[in-house]
Amino acid sequence: EARDNWIPRLIRAKRPFAIASIDAISQEEIMRLAETSKRRKLPIAIINAFRLIPVFARLREVVVSGCLGTIDTVQVHVPADVSPVLCADLALWLLPNASSEGLSTAEDNRVAVTISGSNGNANATLDMDAHKASLTVRIGNTQRTITVPSTSSALMAERDILANTMPIAHRWPLLMHVDDAAKAIAMAEAYAANGKK
């Protein structure tokens, strides 16, 4: 009730704001907020996504560095207990033209992301049960695997971004914007409609 009261007030006042998680608001509301955000040029973030989980943030660094060459595909394996929308957002964050073909259902409780490029590939895995994460990068004949701490709080990092940046005319860096969430919802819905396993 408080959220339903405050969101319209913040929009009318043109005040940027963040929503605590994608589960705090319905998908229909996210789609409406995405349209409003575009129309009014108002930054609206949705925090507690997978973007700042250390292993996926490091995977993004590998992608942005260009060492994998031209990125061809991104594959994300979605555990049953994890939101496919968050996994779709992760895929779109790593490769903006990713498609629902890149999502697949995992039998275990691990989120696994594989990026393939013209020079090699990278694989990031987060084991939700064991709280372990690893990143493997293969370029040519060279492969390196590192264990990435999974205890860092992505939520605290996101709150720091919100507290220490002033998004006047553009998005908060790194955070999942409401437009990104709308695209991820569409991608996850296409995946569900195809009935892929």
Coordinates of N, CA and C in Angstrom, one line a residue:
E1 N 0.8 -1.2 0.0 CA 0.0 0.0 0.0 C 0.9 1.3 0.0
A2 N 1.9 1.2 0.8 CA 2.8 2.4 0.9 C 3.5 2.6 -0.5
R3 N 3.9 1.4 -1.1 CA 4.6 1.5 -2.4 C 3.7 2.1 -3.4
D4 N 2.4 1.6 -3.5 CA 1.4 2.1 -4.4 C 1.2 3.6 -4.2
N5 N 1.4 4.1 -3.0 CA 1.2 5.5 -2.7 C 2.4 6.3 -3.2
W6 N 3.6 5.8 -2.9 CA 4.8 6.6 -3.1 C 5.3 6.6 -4.5
I7 N 5.1 5.5 -5.3 CA 5.6 5.5 -6.7 C 5.1 6.6 -7.5
P8 N 3.7 6.8 -7.5 CA 3.2 7.9 -8.3 C 3.7 9.3 -7.9
R9 N 3.9 9.4 -6.6 CA 4.4 10.7 -6.0 C 5.8 11.0 -6.5
L10 N 6.7 9.9 -6.5 CA 8.0 10.1 -6.9 C 8.1 10.4 -8.4
I11 N 7.2 9.7 -9.2 CA 7.2 9.9 -10.6 C 6.8 11.4 -10.9
R12 N 5.7 11.8 -10.3 CA 5.2 13.2 -10.5 C 6.3 14.2 -10.1
A13 N 7.1 13.9 -9.1 CA 8.1 14.9 -8.6 C 9.4 14.7 -9.4
K14 N 9.4 13.7 -10.4 CA 10.6 13.4 -11.2 C 11.8 13.1 -10.3
R15 N 11.6 12.3 -9.3 CA 12.6 11.8 -8.4 C 13.1 10.4 -8.7
P16 N 14.3 10.2 -9.1 CA 14.8 8.8 -9.3 C 14.6 8.0 -8.0
F17 N 14.3 6.7 -8.2 CA 14.1 5.8 -7.1 C 14.5 4.4 -7.5
A18 N 14.6 3.5 -6.4 CA 14.9 2.1 -6.6 C 13.9 1.3 -6.0
I19 N 13.6 0.1 -6.6 CA 12.7 -0.9 -6.0 C 13.5 -2.0 -5.4
A20 N 13.1 -2.5 -4.2 CA 14.0 -3.4 -3.4 C 14.3 -4.7 -4.2
S21 N 13.4 -5.2 -4.9 CA 13.7 -6.5 -5.7 C 12.7 -6.7 -6.7
I22 N 12.9 -7.5 -7.7 CA 12.0 -7.8 -8.8 C 10.7 -8.5 -8.2
D23 N 10.8 -9.1 -7.1 CA 9.7 -9.8 -6.5 C 8.8 -8.8 -5.7
A24 N 9.2 -7.6 -5.5 CA 8.4 -6.6 -4.8 C 7.3 -5.9 -5.6
I25 N 7.3 -6.2 -6.9 CA 6.4 -5.5 -7.8 C 6.0 -6.5 -8.9
S26 N 4.8 -6.4 -9.4 CA 4.3 -7.4 -10.4 C 5.0 -7.1 -11.8
Q27 N 5.0 -8.1 -12.7 CA 5.6 -7.9 -14.0 C 4.8 -6.8 -14.8
E28 N 3.5 -6.8 -14.6 CA 2.7 -5.8 -15.4 C 3.1 -4.4 -14.9
E29 N 3.4 -4.2 -13.6 CA 3.8 -2.9 -13.0 C 5.1 -2.5 -13.6
I30 N 6.0 -3.5 -13.7 CA 7.4 -3.2 -14.2 C 7.3 -2.7 -15.6
M31 N 6.4 -3.4 -16.4 CA 6.3 -2.9 -17.8 C 5.7 -1.5 -17.9
R32 N 4.8 -1.2 -17.1 CA 4.2 0.2 -17.0 C 5.3 1.2 -16.6
L33 N 6.1 0.8 -15.6 CA 7.1 1.7 -15.1 C 8.2 1.9 -16.1
A34 N 8.5 0.9 -16.9 CA 9.5 1.0 -18.0 C 9.0 2.0 -19.0
E35 N 7.8 2.0 -19.4 CA 7.2 2.9 -20.3 C 7.3 4.3 -19.7
T36 N 6.9 4.5 -18.5 CA 6.9 5.8 -17.8 C 8.3 6.3 -17.7
S37 N 9.3 5.4 -17.4 CA 10.7 5.8 -17.2 C 11.2 6.4 -18.5
K38 N 10.9 5.7 -19.6 CA 11.4 6.2 -21.0 C 10.7 7.5 -21.3
R39 N 9.4 7.6 -21.1 CA 8.7 8.8 -21.5 C 9.2 10.0 -20.7
R40 N 9.4 9.8 -19.4 CA 9.8 10.9 -18.5 C 11.3 11.1 -18.3
K41 N 12.0 10.1 -19.0 CA 13.5 10.1 -18.8 C 13.9 10.1 -17.3
L42 N 13.3 9.2 -16.6 CA 13.4 9.1 -15.1 C 14.1 7.8 -14.8
P43 N 15.3 7.9 -14.2 CA 16.0 6.6 -13.8 C 15.2 5.9 -12.7
I44 N 14.9 4.6 -12.9 CA 14.3 3.8 -11.9 C 15.1 2.5 -11.9
A45 N 15.7 2.1 -10.8 CA 16.5 0.9 -10.7 C 15.7 -0.2 -9.9
I46 N 16.1 -1.4 -10.2 CA 15.6 -2.6 -9.4 C 16.8 -3.3 -8.9
I47 N 16.9 -3.2 -7.6 CA 18.1 -3.8 -7.0 C 17.9 -5.3 -6.6
N48 N 19.0 -5.9 -6.2 CA 19.1 -7.3 -5.8 C 19.0 -8.2 -7.0
A49 N 19.6 -7.8 -8.1 CA 19.7 -8.6 -9.3 C 21.0 -9.4 -9.2
F50 N 21.3 -10.2 -10.2 CA 22.6 -11.0 -10.2 C 23.8 -10.2 -10.7
R51 N 23.6 -8.9 -11.1 CA 24.7 -8.2 -11.8 C 25.9 -8.0 -10.9
L52 N 25.7 -7.7 -9.6 CA 26.8 -7.4 -8.8 C 27.3 -8.6 -7.9
I53 N 26.7 -9.8 -8.2 CA 27.3 -11.0 -7.5 C 28.7 -11.1 -8.1
P54 N 29.7 -11.2 -7.2 CA 31.1 -11.1 -7.6 C 31.5 -11.9 -8.9
V55 N 31.0 -13.2 -9.0 CA 31.5 -14.0 -10.1 C 30.9 -13.5 -11.4
F56 N 29.7 -13.0 -11.4 CA 29.1 -12.4 -12.6 C 29.7 -11.1 -13.0
A57 N 30.0 -10.3 -11.9 CA 30.7 -9.0 -12.2 C 32.0 -9.2 -12.8
R58 N 32.7 -10.2 -12.4 CA 34.0 -10.6 -13.0 C 33.9 -11.1 -14.4
L59 N 32.8 -11.8 -14.6 CA 32.6 -12.3 -16.0 C 32.3 -11.1 -16.9
R60 N 31.6 -10.1 -16.4 CA 31.3 -8.9 -17.2 C 32.6 -8.2 -17.5
E61 N 33.6 -8.1 -16.5 CA 34.9 -7.5 -16.8 C 35.6 -8.2 -17.9
V62 N 35.5 -9.6 -17.9 CA 36.2 -10.3 -19.0 C 35.6 -10.0 -20.3
V63 N 34.2 -9.9 -20.4 CA 33.5 -9.6 -21.6 C 33.9 -8.2 -22.1
V64 N 33.9 -7.2 -21.2 CA 34.2 -5.8 -21.5 C 35.6 -5.6 -22.0
S65 N 36.5 -6.4 -21.4 CA 37.9 -6.3 -21.7 C 38.2 -6.6 -23.2
G66 N 37.3 -7.3 -23.9 CA 37.5 -7.7 -25.3 C 38.4 -8.8 -25.5
C67 N 38.9 -9.5 -24.5 CA 39.9 -10.6 -24.7 C 39.2 -11.8 -25.3
L68 N 37.9 -11.9 -25.2 CA 37.2 -13.0 -25.8 C 36.8 -12.8 -27.3
G69 N 37.2 -11.6 -27.8 CA 36.9 -11.2 -29.1 C 35.4 -10.8 -29.3
T70 N 34.9 -11.0 -30.5 CA 33.5 -10.7 -30.7 C 32.6 -11.8 -30.1
I71 N 31.7 -11.3 -29.2 CA 30.9 -12.3 -28.5 C 29.8 -12.8 -29.4
D72 N 29.7 -14.2 -29.4 CA 28.7 -14.8 -30.3 C 27.5 -15.2 -29.5
T73 N 27.6 -15.9 -28.4 CA 26.5 -16.4 -27.7 C 26.7 -16.3 -26.2
V74 N 25.5 -16.2 -25.5 CA 25.5 -16.3 -24.0 C 24.5 -17.4 -23.7
Q75 N 24.9 -18.3 -22.8 CA 24.0 -19.4 -22.3 C 23.9 -19.2 -20.8
V76 N 22.6 -19.3 -20.3 CA 22.4 -19.2 -18.9 C 21.5 -20.4 -18.5
H77 N 22.0 -21.2 -17.5 CA 21.2 -22.3 -17.0 C 20.5 -21.8 -15.8
V78 N 19.2 -22.0 -15.8 CA 18.3 -21.4 -14.7 C 17.9 -22.5 -13.8
P79 N 18.3 -22.5 -12.5 CA 17.7 -23.5 -11.6 C 16.2 -23.2 -11.3
A80 N 15.5 -24.3 -11.0 CA 14.1 -24.1 -10.8 C 13.7 -23.1 -9.7
D81 N 14.5 -23.0 -8.7 CA 14.2 -22.1 -7.6 C 14.6 -20.6 -7.8
V82 N 15.2 -20.3 -9.0 CA 15.7 -19.0 -9.3 C 14.9 -18.3 -10.3
S83 N 14.7 -17.0 -10.2 CA 13.9 -16.3 -11.2 C 14.5 -16.3 -12.6
P84 N 13.7 -16.8 -13.5 CA 14.2 -16.8 -14.9 C 14.4 -15.3 -15.4
V85 N 13.6 -14.4 -14.8 CA 13.7 -13.0 -15.2 C 15.1 -12.5 -14.8
L86 N 15.6 -12.8 -13.6 CA 16.9 -12.3 -13.2 C 18.0 -13.0 -14.1
C87 N 17.8 -14.2 -14.5 CA 18.8 -14.9 -15.4 C 18.7 -14.3 -16.8
A88 N 17.5 -13.9 -17.2 CA 17.4 -13.3 -18.5 C 18.1 -11.9 -18.5
D89 N 17.9 -11.2 -17.4 CA 18.5 -9.9 -17.3 C 20.1 -10.0 -17.3
L90 N 20.6 -11.0 -16.6 CA 22.0 -11.3 -16.6 C 22.5 -11.5 -18.0
A91 N 21.8 -12.4 -18.8 CA 22.2 -12.6 -20.2 C 22.2 -11.4 -21.0
L92 N 21.1 -10.5 -20.8 CA 21.0 -9.3 -21.6 C 22.1 -8.3 -21.2
W93 N 22.5 -8.3 -19.9 CA 23.5 -7.4 -19.5 C 24.9 -7.8 -20.1
L94 N 25.1 -9.1 -20.2 CA 26.4 -9.5 -20.8 C 26.4 -9.4 -22.3
L95 N 25.2 -9.7 -22.9 CA 25.1 -9.6 -24.4 C 23.8 -9.0 -24.7
P96 N 23.7 -7.7 -25.1 CA 22.5 -7.0 -25.2 C 21.5 -7.6 -26.3
N97 N 22.0 -8.3 -27.2 CA 21.1 -8.9 -28.2 C 20.9 -10.4 -27.9
A98 N 21.1 -10.9 -26.7 CA 20.8 -12.3 -26.3 C 19.4 -12.6 -26.6
S99 N 19.1 -13.9 -26.8 CA 17.7 -14.3 -27.1 C 17.3 -15.4 -26.1
S100 N 16.0 -15.7 -26.1 CA 15.5 -16.7 -25.1 C 16.1 -18.1 -25.4
E101 N 16.7 -18.3 -26.6 CA 17.3 -19.5 -26.9 C 18.5 -19.8 -26.0
G102 N 19.1 -18.7 -25.4 CA 20.2 -18.8 -24.5 C 19.9 -19.3 -23.1
L103 N 18.6 -19.4 -22.8 CA 18.2 -19.8 -21.4 C 17.9 -21.3 -21.5
S104 N 18.3 -22.0 -20.4 CA 17.9 -23.4 -20.3 C 17.7 -23.8 -18.8
T105 N 16.9 -24.8 -18.5 CA 16.7 -25.2 -17.2 C 17.7 -26.1 -16.7
A106 N 18.3 -25.8 -15.5 CA 19.3 -26.7 -14.9 C 18.7 -27.6 -13.9
E107 N 19.2 -28.8 -13.8 CA 18.7 -29.8 -12.9 C 19.1 -29.6 -11.5
D108 N 20.3 -28.9 -11.3 CA 20.8 -28.7 -9.9 C 20.5 -27.2 -9.6
N109 N 21.0 -26.8 -8.4 CA 20.7 -25.5 -7.9 C 21.9 -24.6 -8.1
R110 N 22.3 -24.5 -9.4 CA 23.5 -23.7 -9.8 C 23.0 -22.8 -10.9
V111 N 23.5 -21.5 -10.9 CA 23.4 -20.6 -12.0 C 24.7 -20.7 -12.8
A112 N 24.6 -21.1 -14.0 CA 25.9 -21.3 -14.8 C 25.7 -20.4 -16.1
V113 N 26.7 -19.6 -16.3 CA 26.7 -18.7 -17.5 C 27.9 -19.0 -18.3
T114 N 27.7 -19.2 -19.6 CA 28.8 -19.4 -20.6 C 28.7 -18.4 -21.7
I115 N 29.8 -17.7 -21.9 CA 30.0 -16.7 -22.9 C 30.9 -17.2 -24.0
S116 N 30.6 -17.2 -25.2 CA 31.5 -17.7 -26.3 C 31.8 -16.5 -27.2
G117 N 33.1 -16.4 -27.5 CA 33.5 -15.3 -28.4 C 34.4 -15.9 -29.5
S118 N 34.9 -15.0 -30.4 CA 35.7 -15.4 -31.5 C 37.1 -15.9 -31.0
N119 N 37.6 -15.4 -29.8 CA 38.9 -15.8 -29.3 C 38.8 -16.9 -28.2
G120 N 37.7 -17.2 -27.7 CA 37.6 -18.2 -26.6 C 36.3 -18.1 -25.9
N121 N 36.2 -18.6 -24.7 CA 35.0 -18.6 -23.9 C 35.3 -18.4 -22.4
A122 N 34.2 -18.1 -21.7 CA 34.3 -17.9 -20.3 C 33.1 -18.6 -19.7
N123 N 33.2 -19.2 -18.5 CA 32.1 -19.8 -17.8 C 32.2 -19.4 -16.3
A124 N 31.0 -18.8 -15.9 CA 30.9 -18.5 -14.5 C 29.8 -19.3 -13.8
T125 N 30.1 -19.9 -12.7 CA 29.2 -20.8 -12.0 C 29.0 -20.4 -10.6
L126 N 27.7 -20.3 -10.2 CA 27.4 -20.0 -8.8 C 26.6 -21.1 -8.2
D127 N 27.1 -21.8 -7.3 CA 26.4 -22.9 -6.6 C 25.6 -22.3 -5.4
M128 N 24.3 -22.3 -5.6 CA 23.5 -21.7 -4.6 C 23.4 -22.5 -3.3
D129 N 23.6 -23.8 -3.3 CA 23.6 -24.6 -2.1 C 24.9 -24.5 -1.3
A130 N 26.0 -24.7 -2.1 CA 27.3 -24.7 -1.4 C 27.9 -23.3 -1.2
H131 N 27.2 -22.3 -1.8 CA 27.7 -20.9 -1.7 C 29.2 -20.8 -2.2
K132 N 29.4 -21.4 -3.3 CA 30.7 -21.4 -4.0 C 30.5 -20.9 -5.4
A133 N 31.5 -20.2 -5.9 CA 31.5 -19.6 -7.2 C 32.9 -19.8 -7.9
S134 N 32.9 -20.0 -9.2 CA 34.1 -20.1 -9.9 C 34.0 -19.5 -11.3
L135 N 35.1 -19.0 -11.8 CA 35.1 -18.4 -13.2 C 36.3 -19.1 -13.9
T136 N 35.9 -19.6 -15.1 CA 36.9 -20.3 -16.0 C 37.0 -19.5 -17.3
V137 N 38.2 -19.1 -17.7 CA 38.3 -18.4 -19.0 C 39.3 -19.2 -19.8
R138 N 38.9 -19.4 -21.1 CA 39.7 -20.2 -22.0 C 39.9 -19.3 -23.2
I139 N 41.2 -19.0 -23.5 CA 41.5 -18.2 -24.7 C 42.6 -19.0 -25.5
G140 N 42.2 -19.4 -26.7 CA 43.1 -20.3 -27.4 C 43.3 -21.6 -26.7
N141 N 44.6 -22.0 -26.5 CA 44.9 -23.2 -25.7 C 45.1 -23.0 -24.2
T142 N 44.9 -21.7 -23.8 CA 45.2 -21.4 -22.4 C 43.9 -21.4 -21.6
Q143 N 43.8 -22.0 -20.5 CA 42.7 -22.0 -19.6 C 43.1 -21.7 -18.2
R144 N 42.2 -20.8 -17.6 CA 42.5 -20.5 -16.2 C 41.2 -20.5 -15.4
T145 N 41.2 -21.1 -14.2 CA 40.0 -21.2 -13.4 C 40.4 -20.6 -12.0
I146 N 39.5 -19.7 -11.6 CA 39.7 -19.1 -10.3 C 38.4 -19.2 -9.4
T147 N 38.6 -19.4 -8.1 CA 37.5 -19.4 -7.2 C 37.2 -18.0 -6.8
V148 N 35.9 -17.6 -6.9 CA 35.5 -16.2 -6.6 C 34.7 -16.2 -5.3
P149 N 35.1 -15.4 -4.4 CA 34.3 -15.4 -3.1 C 32.8 -15.1 -3.4
S150 N 31.9 -15.8 -2.8 CA 30.5 -15.6 -3.0 C 29.9 -14.9 -1.8
T151 N 30.7 -14.6 -0.8 CA 30.1 -14.0 0.4 C 29.9 -12.5 0.3
S152 N 30.5 -11.8 -0.7 CA 30.3 -10.4 -0.8 C 28.8 -10.1 -1.0
S153 N 28.4 -9.0 -0.4 CA 27.0 -8.7 -0.5 C 26.7 -7.8 -1.7
A154 N 26.1 -8.4 -2.7 CA 25.8 -7.6 -3.9 C 24.8 -6.5 -3.5
L155 N 23.9 -6.8 -2.6 CA 22.9 -5.8 -2.2 C 23.6 -4.6 -1.6
M156 N 24.6 -4.8 -0.8 CA 25.3 -3.7 -0.1 C 26.0 -2.8 -1.2
A157 N 26.6 -3.5 -2.2 CA 27.3 -2.8 -3.3 C 26.2 -1.9 -4.0
E158 N 25.1 -2.5 -4.3 CA 24.0 -1.7 -5.0 C 23.6 -0.5 -4.2
R159 N 23.4 -0.7 -2.9 CA 23.0 0.4 -2.0 C 24.1 1.5 -2.0
D160 N 25.4 1.1 -2.1 CA 26.5 2.1 -2.1 C 26.4 2.9 -3.4
I161 N 26.1 2.2 -4.5 CA 25.9 2.9 -5.8 C 24.8 3.9 -5.7
L162 N 23.7 3.5 -5.1 CA 22.6 4.4 -5.0 C 22.9 5.6 -4.1
A163 N 23.7 5.3 -3.0 CA 24.0 6.4 -2.1 C 25.0 7.4 -2.6
N164 N 25.9 6.9 -3.5 CA 27.1 7.7 -3.9 C 27.0 8.2 -5.3
T165 N 25.9 8.0 -6.0 CA 25.8 8.6 -7.3 C 24.5 9.4 -7.4
M166 N 24.6 10.4 -8.3 CA 23.4 11.2 -8.5 C 22.9 11.1 -10.0
P167 N 22.0 10.2 -10.2 CA 21.6 10.0 -11.6 C 20.6 11.1 -12.1
I168 N 21.1 12.1 -12.7 CA 20.3 13.2 -13.1 C 19.6 12.9 -14.4
A169 N 20.5 12.7 -15.4 CA 19.9 12.5 -16.8 C 20.2 11.1 -17.3
H170 N 20.7 10.2 -16.5 CA 21.1 8.9 -17.0 C 20.9 7.8 -15.9
R171 N 21.1 6.6 -16.2 CA 20.9 5.5 -15.3 C 22.0 5.4 -14.2
W172 N 21.7 4.7 -13.1 CA 22.8 4.4 -12.2 C 23.7 3.4 -12.9
P173 N 25.0 3.5 -12.7 CA 25.9 2.6 -13.3 C 25.7 1.2 -12.7
L174 N 25.7 0.2 -13.5 CA 25.7 -1.3 -13.2 C 24.3 -1.8 -12.7
L175 N 23.4 -1.0 -12.2 CA 22.2 -1.5 -11.6 C 21.2 -1.9 -12.7
M176 N 20.3 -2.8 -12.4 CA 19.3 -3.3 -13.3 C 18.2 -2.1 -13.4
H177 N 18.1 -1.5 -14.5 CA 17.1 -0.5 -14.7 C 15.8 -1.1 -15.0
V178 N 14.7 -0.4 -14.8 CA 13.4 -0.9 -15.0 C 13.2 -1.3 -16.5
D179 N 13.8 -0.6 -17.4 CA 13.8 -1.0 -18.9 C 14.4 -2.3 -19.1
D180 N 15.6 -2.6 -18.4 CA 16.3 -3.8 -18.5 C 15.4 -5.0 -18.0
A181 N 14.7 -4.7 -16.9 CA 13.8 -5.7 -16.3 C 12.7 -6.0 -17.3
A182 N 12.1 -5.0 -18.0 CA 11.1 -5.2 -18.9 C 11.5 -6.1 -20.1
K183 N 12.8 -5.9 -20.6 CA 13.3 -6.7 -21.7 C 13.5 -8.1 -21.2
A184 N 14.0 -8.3 -19.9 CA 14.3 -9.6 -19.4 C 13.0 -10.4 -19.2
I185 N 11.9 -9.7 -18.8 CA 10.6 -10.3 -18.7 C 10.1 -10.8 -20.0
A186 N 10.3 -10.0 -21.1 CA 9.9 -10.5 -22.4 C 10.7 -11.7 -22.8
M187 N 12.0 -11.7 -22.5 CA 12.9 -12.8 -22.9 C 12.5 -14.1 -22.1
A188 N 12.2 -13.9 -20.8 CA 11.9 -15.1 -20.0 C 10.5 -15.6 -20.4
E189 N 9.6 -14.7 -20.8 CA 8.3 -15.2 -21.3 C 8.4 -15.9 -22.6
A190 N 9.3 -15.5 -23.5 CA 9.5 -16.2 -24.8 C 10.1 -17.6 -24.5
Y191 N 11.0 -17.6 -23.5 CA 11.6 -18.9 -23.1 C 10.5 -19.9 -22.6
A192 N 9.7 -19.4 -21.7 CA 8.6 -20.2 -21.1 C 7.6 -20.6 -22.2
A193 N 7.3 -19.8 -23.2 CA 6.4 -20.1 -24.3 C 6.9 -21.2 -25.1
N194 N 8.3 -21.2 -25.3 CA 8.9 -22.3 -26.1 C 8.9 -23.6 -25.4
G195 N 8.7 -23.6 -24.1 CA 8.7 -24.8 -23.3 C 10.1 -25.5 -23.3
K196 N 11.2 -24.7 -23.3 CA 12.5 -25.3 -23.4 C 12.9 -25.9 -22.0
K197 N 13.6 -27.1 -22.1 CA 14.1 -27.7 -20.9 C 15.5 -28.1 -21.1

